[in-house]
mmCIF file of C-alpha atoms in Angstrom:
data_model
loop_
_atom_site.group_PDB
_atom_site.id
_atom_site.type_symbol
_atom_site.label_atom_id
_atom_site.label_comp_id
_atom_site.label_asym_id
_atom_site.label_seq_id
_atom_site.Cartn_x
_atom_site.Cartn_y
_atom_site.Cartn_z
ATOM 1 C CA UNK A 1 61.306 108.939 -5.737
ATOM 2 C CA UNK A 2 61.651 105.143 -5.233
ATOM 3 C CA UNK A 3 64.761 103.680 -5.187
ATOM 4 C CA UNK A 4 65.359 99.897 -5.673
ATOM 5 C CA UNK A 5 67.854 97.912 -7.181
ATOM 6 C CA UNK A 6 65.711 94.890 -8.993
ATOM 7 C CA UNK A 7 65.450 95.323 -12.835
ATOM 8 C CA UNK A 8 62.305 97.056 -13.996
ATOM 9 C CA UNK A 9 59.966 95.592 -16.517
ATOM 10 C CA UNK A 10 60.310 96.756 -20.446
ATOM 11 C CA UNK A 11 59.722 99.915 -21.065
ATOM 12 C CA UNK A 12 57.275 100.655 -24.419
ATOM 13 C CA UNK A 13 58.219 103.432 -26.496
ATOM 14 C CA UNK A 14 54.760 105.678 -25.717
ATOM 15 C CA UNK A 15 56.159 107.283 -22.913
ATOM 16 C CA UNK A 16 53.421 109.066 -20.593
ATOM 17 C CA UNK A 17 54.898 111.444 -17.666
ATOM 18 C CA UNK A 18 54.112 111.099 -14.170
ATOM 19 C CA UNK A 19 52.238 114.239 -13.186
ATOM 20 C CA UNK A 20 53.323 116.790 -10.782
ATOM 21 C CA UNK A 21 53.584 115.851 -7.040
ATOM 22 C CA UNK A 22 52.931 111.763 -7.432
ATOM 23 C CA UNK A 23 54.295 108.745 -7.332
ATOM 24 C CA UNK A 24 56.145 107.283 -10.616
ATOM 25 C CA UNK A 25 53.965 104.652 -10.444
ATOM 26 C CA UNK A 26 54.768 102.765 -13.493
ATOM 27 C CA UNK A 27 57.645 102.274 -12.466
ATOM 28 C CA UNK A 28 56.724 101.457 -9.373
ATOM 29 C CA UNK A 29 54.102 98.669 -10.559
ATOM 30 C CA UNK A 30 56.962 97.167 -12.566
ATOM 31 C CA UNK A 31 59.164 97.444 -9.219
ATOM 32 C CA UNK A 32 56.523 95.670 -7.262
ATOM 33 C CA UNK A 33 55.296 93.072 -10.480
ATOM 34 C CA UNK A 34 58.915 92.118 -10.864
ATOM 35 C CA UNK A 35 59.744 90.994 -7.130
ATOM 36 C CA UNK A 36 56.072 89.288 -6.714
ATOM 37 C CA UNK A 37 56.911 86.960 -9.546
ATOM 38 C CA UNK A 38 60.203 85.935 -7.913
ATOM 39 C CA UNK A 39 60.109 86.524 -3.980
ATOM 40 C CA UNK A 40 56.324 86.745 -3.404
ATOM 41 C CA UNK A 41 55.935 83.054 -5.971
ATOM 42 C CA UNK A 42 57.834 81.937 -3.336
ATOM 43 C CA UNK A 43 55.602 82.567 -0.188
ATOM 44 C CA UNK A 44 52.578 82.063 -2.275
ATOM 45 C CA UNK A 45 52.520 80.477 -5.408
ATOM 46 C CA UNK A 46 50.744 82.319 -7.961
ATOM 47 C CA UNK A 47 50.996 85.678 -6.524
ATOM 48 C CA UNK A 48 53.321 86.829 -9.013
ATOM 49 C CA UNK A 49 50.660 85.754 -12.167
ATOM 50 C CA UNK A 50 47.698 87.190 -10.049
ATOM 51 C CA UNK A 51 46.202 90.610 -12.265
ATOM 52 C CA UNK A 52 48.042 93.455 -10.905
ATOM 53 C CA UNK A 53 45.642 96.347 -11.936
ATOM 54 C CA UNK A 54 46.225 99.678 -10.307
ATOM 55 C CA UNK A 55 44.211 102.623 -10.193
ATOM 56 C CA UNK A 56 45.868 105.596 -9.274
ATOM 57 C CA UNK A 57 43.639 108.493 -7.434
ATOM 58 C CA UNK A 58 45.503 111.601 -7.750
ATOM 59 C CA UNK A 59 44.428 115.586 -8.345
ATOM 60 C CA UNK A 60 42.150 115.872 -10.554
ATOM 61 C CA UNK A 61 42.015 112.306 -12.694
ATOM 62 C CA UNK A 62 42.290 109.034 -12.109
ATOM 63 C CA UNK A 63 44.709 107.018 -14.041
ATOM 64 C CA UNK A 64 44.193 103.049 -14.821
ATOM 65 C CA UNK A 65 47.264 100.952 -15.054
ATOM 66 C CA UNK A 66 47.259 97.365 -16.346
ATOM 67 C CA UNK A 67 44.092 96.759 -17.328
ATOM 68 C CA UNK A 68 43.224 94.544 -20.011
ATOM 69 C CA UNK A 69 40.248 96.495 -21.539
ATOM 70 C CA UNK A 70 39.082 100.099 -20.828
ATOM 71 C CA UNK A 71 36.091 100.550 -18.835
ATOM 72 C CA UNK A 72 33.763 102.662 -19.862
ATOM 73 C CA UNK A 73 34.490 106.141 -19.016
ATOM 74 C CA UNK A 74 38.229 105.932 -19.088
ATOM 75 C CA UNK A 75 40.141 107.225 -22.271
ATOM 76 C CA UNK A 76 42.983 105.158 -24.199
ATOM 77 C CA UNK A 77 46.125 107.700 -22.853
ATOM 78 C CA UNK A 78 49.065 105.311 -24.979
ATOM 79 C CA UNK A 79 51.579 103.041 -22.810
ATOM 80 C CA UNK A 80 52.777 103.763 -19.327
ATOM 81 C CA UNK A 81 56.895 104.059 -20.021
ATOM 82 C CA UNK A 82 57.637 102.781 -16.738
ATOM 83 C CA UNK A 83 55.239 99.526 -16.588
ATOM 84 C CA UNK A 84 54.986 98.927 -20.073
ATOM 85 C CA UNK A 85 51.512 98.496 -19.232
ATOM 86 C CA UNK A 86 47.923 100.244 -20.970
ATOM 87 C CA UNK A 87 47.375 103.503 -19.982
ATOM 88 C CA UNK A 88 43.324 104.537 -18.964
ATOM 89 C CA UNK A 89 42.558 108.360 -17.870
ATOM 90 C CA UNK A 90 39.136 109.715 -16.729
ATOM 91 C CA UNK A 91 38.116 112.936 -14.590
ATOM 92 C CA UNK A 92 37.732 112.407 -10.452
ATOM 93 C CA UNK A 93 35.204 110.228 -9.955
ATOM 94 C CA UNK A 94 33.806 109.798 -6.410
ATOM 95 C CA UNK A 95 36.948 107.544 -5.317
ATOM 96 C CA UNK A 96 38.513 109.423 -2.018
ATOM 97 C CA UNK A 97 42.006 110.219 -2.611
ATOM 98 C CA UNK A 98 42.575 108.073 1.025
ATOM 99 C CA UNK A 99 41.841 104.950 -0.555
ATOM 100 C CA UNK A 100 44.775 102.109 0.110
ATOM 101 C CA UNK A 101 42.158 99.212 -1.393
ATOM 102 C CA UNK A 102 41.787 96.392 -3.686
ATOM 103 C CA UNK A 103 38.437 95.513 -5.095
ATOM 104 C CA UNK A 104 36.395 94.821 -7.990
ATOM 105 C CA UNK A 105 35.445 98.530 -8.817
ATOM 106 C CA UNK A 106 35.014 97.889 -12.694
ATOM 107 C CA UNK A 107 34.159 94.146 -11.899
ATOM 108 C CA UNK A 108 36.330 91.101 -11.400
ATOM 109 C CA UNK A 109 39.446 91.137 -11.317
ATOM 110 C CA UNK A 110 40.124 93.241 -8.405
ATOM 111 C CA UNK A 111 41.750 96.667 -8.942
ATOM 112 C CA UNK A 112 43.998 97.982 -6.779
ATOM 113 C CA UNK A 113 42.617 101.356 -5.733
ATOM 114 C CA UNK A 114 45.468 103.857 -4.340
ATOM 115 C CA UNK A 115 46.017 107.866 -3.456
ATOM 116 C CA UNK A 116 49.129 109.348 -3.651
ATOM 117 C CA UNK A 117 51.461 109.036 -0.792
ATOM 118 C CA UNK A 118 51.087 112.316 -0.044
ATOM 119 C CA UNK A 119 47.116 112.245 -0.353
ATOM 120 C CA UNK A 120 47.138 109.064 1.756
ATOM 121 C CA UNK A 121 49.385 109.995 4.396
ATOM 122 C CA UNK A 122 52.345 107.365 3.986
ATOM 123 C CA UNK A 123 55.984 107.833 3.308
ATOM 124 C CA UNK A 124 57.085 105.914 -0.368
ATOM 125 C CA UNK A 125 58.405 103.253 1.448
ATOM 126 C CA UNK A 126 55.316 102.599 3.468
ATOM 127 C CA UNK A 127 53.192 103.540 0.110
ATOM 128 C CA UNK A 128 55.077 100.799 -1.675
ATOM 129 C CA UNK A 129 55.025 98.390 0.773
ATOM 130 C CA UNK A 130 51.206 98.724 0.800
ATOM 131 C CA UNK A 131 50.956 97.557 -3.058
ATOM 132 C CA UNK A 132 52.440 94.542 -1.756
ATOM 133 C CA UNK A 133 49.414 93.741 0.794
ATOM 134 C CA UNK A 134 47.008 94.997 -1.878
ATOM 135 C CA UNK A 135 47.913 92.780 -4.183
ATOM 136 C CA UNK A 136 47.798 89.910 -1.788
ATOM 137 C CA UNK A 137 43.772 90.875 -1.807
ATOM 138 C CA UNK A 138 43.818 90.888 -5.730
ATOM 139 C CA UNK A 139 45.408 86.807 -5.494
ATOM 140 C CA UNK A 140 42.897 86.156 -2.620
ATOM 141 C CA UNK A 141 40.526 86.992 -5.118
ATOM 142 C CA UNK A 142 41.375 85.467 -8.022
ATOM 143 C CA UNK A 143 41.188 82.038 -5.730
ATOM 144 C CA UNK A 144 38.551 79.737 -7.650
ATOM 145 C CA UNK A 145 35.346 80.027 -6.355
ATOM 146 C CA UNK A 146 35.867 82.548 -3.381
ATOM 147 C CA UNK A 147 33.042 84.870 -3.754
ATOM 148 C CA UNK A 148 30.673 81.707 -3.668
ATOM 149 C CA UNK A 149 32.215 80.559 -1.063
ATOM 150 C CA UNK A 150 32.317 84.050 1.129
ATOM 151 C CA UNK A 151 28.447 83.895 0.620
ATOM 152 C CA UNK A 152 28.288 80.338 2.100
ATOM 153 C CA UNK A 153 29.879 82.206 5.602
ATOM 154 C CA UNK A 154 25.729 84.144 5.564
ATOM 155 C CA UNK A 155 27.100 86.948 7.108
ATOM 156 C CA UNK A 156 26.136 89.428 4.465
ATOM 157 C CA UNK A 157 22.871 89.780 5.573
ATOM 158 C CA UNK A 158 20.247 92.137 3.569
ATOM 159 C CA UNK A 159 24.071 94.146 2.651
ATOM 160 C CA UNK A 160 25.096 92.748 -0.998
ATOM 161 C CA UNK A 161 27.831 95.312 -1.923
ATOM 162 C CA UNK A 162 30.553 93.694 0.141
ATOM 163 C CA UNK A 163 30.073 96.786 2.651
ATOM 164 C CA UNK A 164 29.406 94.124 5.531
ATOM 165 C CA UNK A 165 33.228 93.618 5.475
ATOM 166 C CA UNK A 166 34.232 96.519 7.000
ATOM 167 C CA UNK A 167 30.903 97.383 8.687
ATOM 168 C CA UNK A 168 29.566 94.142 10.093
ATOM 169 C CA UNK A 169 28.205 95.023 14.136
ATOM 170 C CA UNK A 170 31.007 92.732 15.897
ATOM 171 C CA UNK A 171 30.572 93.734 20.323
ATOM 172 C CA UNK A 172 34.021 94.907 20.159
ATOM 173 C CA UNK A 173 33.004 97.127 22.798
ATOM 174 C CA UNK A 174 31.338 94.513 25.153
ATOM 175 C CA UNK A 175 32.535 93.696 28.007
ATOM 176 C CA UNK A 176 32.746 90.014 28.135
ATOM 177 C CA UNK A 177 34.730 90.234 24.684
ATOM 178 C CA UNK A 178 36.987 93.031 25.516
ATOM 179 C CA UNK A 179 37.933 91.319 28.940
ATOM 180 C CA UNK A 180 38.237 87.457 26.660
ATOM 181 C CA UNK A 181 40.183 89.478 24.041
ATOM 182 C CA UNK A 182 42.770 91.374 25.877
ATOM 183 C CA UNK A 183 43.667 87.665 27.748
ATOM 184 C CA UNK A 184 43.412 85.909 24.525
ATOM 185 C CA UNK A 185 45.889 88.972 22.837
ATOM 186 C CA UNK A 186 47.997 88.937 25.337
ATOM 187 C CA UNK A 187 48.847 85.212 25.423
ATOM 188 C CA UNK A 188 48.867 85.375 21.239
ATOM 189 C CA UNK A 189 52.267 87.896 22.183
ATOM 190 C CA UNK A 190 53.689 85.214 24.283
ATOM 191 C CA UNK A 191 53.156 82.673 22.137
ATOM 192 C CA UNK A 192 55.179 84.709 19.318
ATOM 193 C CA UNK A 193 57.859 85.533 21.603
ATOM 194 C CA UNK A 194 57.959 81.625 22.563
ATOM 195 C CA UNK A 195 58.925 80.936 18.406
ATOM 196 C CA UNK A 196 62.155 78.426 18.354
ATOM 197 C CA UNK A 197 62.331 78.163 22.213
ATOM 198 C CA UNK A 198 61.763 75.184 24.393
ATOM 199 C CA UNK A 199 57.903 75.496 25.641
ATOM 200 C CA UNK A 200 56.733 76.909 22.581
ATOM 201 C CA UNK A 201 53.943 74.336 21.832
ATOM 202 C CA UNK A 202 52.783 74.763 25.135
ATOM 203 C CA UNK A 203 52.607 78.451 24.483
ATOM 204 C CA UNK A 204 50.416 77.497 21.607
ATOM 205 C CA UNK A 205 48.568 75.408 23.621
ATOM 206 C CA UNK A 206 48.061 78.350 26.360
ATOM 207 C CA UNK A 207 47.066 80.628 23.640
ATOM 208 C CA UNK A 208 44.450 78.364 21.606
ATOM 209 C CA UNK A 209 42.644 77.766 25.107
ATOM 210 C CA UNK A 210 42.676 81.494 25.521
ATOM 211 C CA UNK A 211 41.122 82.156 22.042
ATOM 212 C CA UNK A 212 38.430 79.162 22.622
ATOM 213 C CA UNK A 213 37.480 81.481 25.471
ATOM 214 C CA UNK A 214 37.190 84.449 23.226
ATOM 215 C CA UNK A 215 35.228 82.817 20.199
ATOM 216 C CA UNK A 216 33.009 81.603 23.235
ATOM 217 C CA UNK A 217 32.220 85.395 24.341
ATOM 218 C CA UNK A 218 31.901 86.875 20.959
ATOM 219 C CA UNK A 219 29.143 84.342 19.845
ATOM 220 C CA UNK A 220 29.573 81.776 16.707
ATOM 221 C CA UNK A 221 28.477 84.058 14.331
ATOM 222 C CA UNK A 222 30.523 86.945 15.322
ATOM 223 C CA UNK A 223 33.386 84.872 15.487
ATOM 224 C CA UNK A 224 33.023 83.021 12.141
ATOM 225 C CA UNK A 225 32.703 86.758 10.647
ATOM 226 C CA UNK A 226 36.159 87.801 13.049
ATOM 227 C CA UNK A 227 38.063 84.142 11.935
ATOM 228 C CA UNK A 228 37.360 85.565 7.945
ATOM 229 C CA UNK A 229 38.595 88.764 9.077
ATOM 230 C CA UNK A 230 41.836 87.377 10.390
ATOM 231 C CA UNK A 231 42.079 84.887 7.433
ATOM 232 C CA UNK A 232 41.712 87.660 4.923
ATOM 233 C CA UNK A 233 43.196 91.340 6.525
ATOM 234 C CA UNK A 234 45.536 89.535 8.983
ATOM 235 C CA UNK A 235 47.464 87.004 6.706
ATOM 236 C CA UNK A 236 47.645 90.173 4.014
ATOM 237 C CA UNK A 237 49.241 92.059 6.898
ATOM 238 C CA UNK A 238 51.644 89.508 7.688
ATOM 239 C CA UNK A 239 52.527 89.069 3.756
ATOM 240 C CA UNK A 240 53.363 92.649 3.251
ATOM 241 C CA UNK A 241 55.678 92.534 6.206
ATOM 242 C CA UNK A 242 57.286 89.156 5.180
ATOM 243 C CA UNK A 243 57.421 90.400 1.612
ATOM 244 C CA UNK A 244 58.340 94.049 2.878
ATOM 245 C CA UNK A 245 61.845 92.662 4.813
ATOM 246 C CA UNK A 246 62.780 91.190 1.686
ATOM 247 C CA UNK A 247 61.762 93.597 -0.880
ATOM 248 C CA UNK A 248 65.312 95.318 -2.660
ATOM 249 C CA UNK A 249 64.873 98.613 -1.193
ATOM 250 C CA UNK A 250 65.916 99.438 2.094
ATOM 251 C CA UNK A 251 63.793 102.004 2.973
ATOM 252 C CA UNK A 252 60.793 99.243 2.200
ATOM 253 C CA UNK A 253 62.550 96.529 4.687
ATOM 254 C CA UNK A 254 62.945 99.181 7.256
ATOM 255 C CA UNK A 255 59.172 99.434 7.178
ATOM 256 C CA UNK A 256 58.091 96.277 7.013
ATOM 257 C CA UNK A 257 60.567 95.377 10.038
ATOM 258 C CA UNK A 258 58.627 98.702 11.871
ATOM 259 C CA UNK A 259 55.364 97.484 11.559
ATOM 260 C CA UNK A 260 56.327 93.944 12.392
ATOM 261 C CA UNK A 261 57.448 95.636 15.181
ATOM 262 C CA UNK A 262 54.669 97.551 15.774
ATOM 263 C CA UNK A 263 52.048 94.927 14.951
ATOM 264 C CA UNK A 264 53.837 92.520 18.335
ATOM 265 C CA UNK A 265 53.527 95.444 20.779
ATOM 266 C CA UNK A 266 50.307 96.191 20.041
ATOM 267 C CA UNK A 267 49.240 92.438 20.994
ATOM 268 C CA UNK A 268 50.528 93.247 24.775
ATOM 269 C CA UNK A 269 48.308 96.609 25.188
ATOM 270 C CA UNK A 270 45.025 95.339 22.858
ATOM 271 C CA UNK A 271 42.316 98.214 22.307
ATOM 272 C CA UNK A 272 39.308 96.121 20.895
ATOM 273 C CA UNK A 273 36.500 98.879 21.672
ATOM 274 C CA UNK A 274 39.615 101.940 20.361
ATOM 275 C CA UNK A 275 40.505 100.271 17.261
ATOM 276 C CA UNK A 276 36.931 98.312 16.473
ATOM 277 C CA UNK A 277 37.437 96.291 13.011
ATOM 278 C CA UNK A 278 41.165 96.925 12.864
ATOM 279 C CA UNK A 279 42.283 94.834 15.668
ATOM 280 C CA UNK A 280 42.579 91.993 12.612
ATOM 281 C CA UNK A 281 45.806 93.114 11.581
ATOM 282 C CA UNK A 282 47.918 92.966 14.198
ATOM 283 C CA UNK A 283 45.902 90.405 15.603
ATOM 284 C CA UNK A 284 46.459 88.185 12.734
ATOM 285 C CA UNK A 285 49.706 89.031 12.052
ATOM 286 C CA UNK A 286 50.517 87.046 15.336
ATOM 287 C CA UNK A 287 48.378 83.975 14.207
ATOM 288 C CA UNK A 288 50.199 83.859 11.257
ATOM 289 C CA UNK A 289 53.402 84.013 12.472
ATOM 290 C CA UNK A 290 52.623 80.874 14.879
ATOM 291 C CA UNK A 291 51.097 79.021 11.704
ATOM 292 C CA UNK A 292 54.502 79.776 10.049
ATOM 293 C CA UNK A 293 56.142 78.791 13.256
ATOM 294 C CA UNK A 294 54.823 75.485 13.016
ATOM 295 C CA UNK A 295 56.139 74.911 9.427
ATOM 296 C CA UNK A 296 55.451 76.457 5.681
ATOM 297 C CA UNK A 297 52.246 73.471 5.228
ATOM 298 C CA UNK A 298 49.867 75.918 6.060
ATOM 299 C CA UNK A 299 50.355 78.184 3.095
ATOM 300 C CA UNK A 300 49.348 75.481 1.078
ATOM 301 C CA UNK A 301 46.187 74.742 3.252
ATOM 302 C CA UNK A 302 45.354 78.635 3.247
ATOM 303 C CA UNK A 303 43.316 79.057 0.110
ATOM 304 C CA UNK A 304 41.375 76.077 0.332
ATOM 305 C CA UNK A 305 39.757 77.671 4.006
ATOM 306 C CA UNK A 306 38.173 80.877 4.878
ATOM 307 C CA UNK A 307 38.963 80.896 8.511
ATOM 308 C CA UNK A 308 42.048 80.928 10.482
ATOM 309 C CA UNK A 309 40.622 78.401 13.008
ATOM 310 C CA UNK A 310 41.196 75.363 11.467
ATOM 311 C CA UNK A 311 45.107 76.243 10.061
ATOM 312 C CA UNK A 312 46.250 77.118 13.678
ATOM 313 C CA UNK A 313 44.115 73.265 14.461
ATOM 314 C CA UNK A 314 46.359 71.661 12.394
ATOM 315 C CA UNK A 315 49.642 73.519 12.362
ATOM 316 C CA UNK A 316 49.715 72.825 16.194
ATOM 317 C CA UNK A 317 49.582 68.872 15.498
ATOM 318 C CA UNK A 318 53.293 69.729 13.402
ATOM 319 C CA UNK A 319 54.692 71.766 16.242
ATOM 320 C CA UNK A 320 57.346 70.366 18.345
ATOM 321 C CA UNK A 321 57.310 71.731 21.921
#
């Protein structure tokens, strides 16, 4: 069902068969584990060592690749052929079948929590390239001292199961933001269009004056929860499509080059109240495509801040008009 041309991992000789109607996704672990430790070391070091566990939410079980101990629950089901990795099985838990996640849902490390790509909607190439932005969230979280560090931002509130993420009450349907955001989007576009072309610092310039405006409207604390947003979603976005146009398989390029394509438009006709949390990743696929713009040095910056704010600050000192 996937085709790609990089050499898979090993292959153990406790061979377990992919059930009816899914994925092979052993083989596509291995697939993804083998070009992260090459390509994806090479946009962020370390992302090819991060844990790549991967739970698989399909029919009627729940399969647990990768894992280095069994959680409680799960039965021992022998050696995925196609990863080479442990193989855990337990009944359907609660887990939608929707899920395209990565979290800590037996505890750190963060698991990588999938449906099919049936279940979820996605063609294989889109499925795949999703591992690839998933398991950008599993190195994010393996960065020393992040969760500490995430509670600093006090934006949790009386919500302690991470929930505030995707929940937190940002006025993406006020009317100061909306009107500060659209202006603020719209000059992000030109400012990505402006990449390698005479005037593109002042571009930058144009659009960090716009987004001053919009942090201004949105309130500190609502933007300090929107800048972790953008550092976090938006910079995972951007990896899978940087990662996606270089991945073996053309079918995967093809869709990372689609949503890169679909991720710029969006910036010139911004829904803020429509899409509500979501506007991060297109949003901050743009801001990270001006940080890389400005030269790779922010990369290396990235996991020591939580906040997209102060890359774009100092990228734009390193930009040439």
């Amino acid at each position: 069902m996937f085709r790609s041309s990089i050499l898979l991992l090993a292959t153990a000789t406790a061979a377990v068969a992919a059930p009816a109607g899914t994925p092979d996704v052993g083989q596509s672990i291995a697939q993804v584990r083998t070009f992260a430790k090459a390509a994806g070391d090479k946009l962020w070091p370390g992302y090819g060592s991060a844990p790549f566990e991967f739970l698989l939410v399909a029919g009627d079980k729940e399969e647990l690749f990768c894992r280095a101990s069994m959680p409680s629950g799960f039965k021992a089901d022998g050696v995925d052929s196609g990863s080479g990795c442990p193989l855990y099985v337990r009944p359907r838990s609660g887990l939608p079948d929707k899920l395209l996640a990565a979290m800590p849902v037996f505890g750190p490390p963060s698991t990588i929590v999938m449906g099919t790509p049936q279940s979820t909607g996605r063609s294989d190439a889109d499925w795949t390239r999703t591992i690839l932005h998933e398991h950008f969230h599993e190195w994010q979280d393996a960065l020393p001292g992040l969760y500490p560090r995430i509670a600093k931002l006090d934006l949790a509130g009386s919500n302690d199961n991470g929930m505030w993420m995707l929940n937190y009450p940002f006025p993406y349907s006020q009317p100061a933001v909306v009107s500060a955001f659209v202006d603020a989007s719209r000059t992000l576009g030109a400012a990505v269009d402006a990449r390698g072309k005479p005037g593109f610092r002042a571009a930058l310039d144009k659009y960090l004056a716009a987004r001053a405006k919009l942090a201004k409207a949105a309130g500190e604390r609502n933007w300090r929860y929107a800048e972790f947003e953008l550092w976090k979603e938006g910079v995972a976005r951007w990896t899978e499509i940087e990662l996606g146009k270089r991945y073996p398989d053309t079918a995967v390029r093809a869709s990372a080059f689609a949503l890169e394509q679909k991720s710029r438009a969006w910036l010139d006709k911004p829904d803020l109240s429509g899409v509500g949390r979501e506007f991060v990743y297109p949003y901050g696929t743009g801001e990270a495509m001006l940080l890389e713009a400005c030269g790779p040095g922010w990369r290396h910056d990235y996991p020591k801040q939580l906040a997209t704010g102060p890359l774009l600050r100092k990228a734009r000192r390193s930009c040439r008009a």
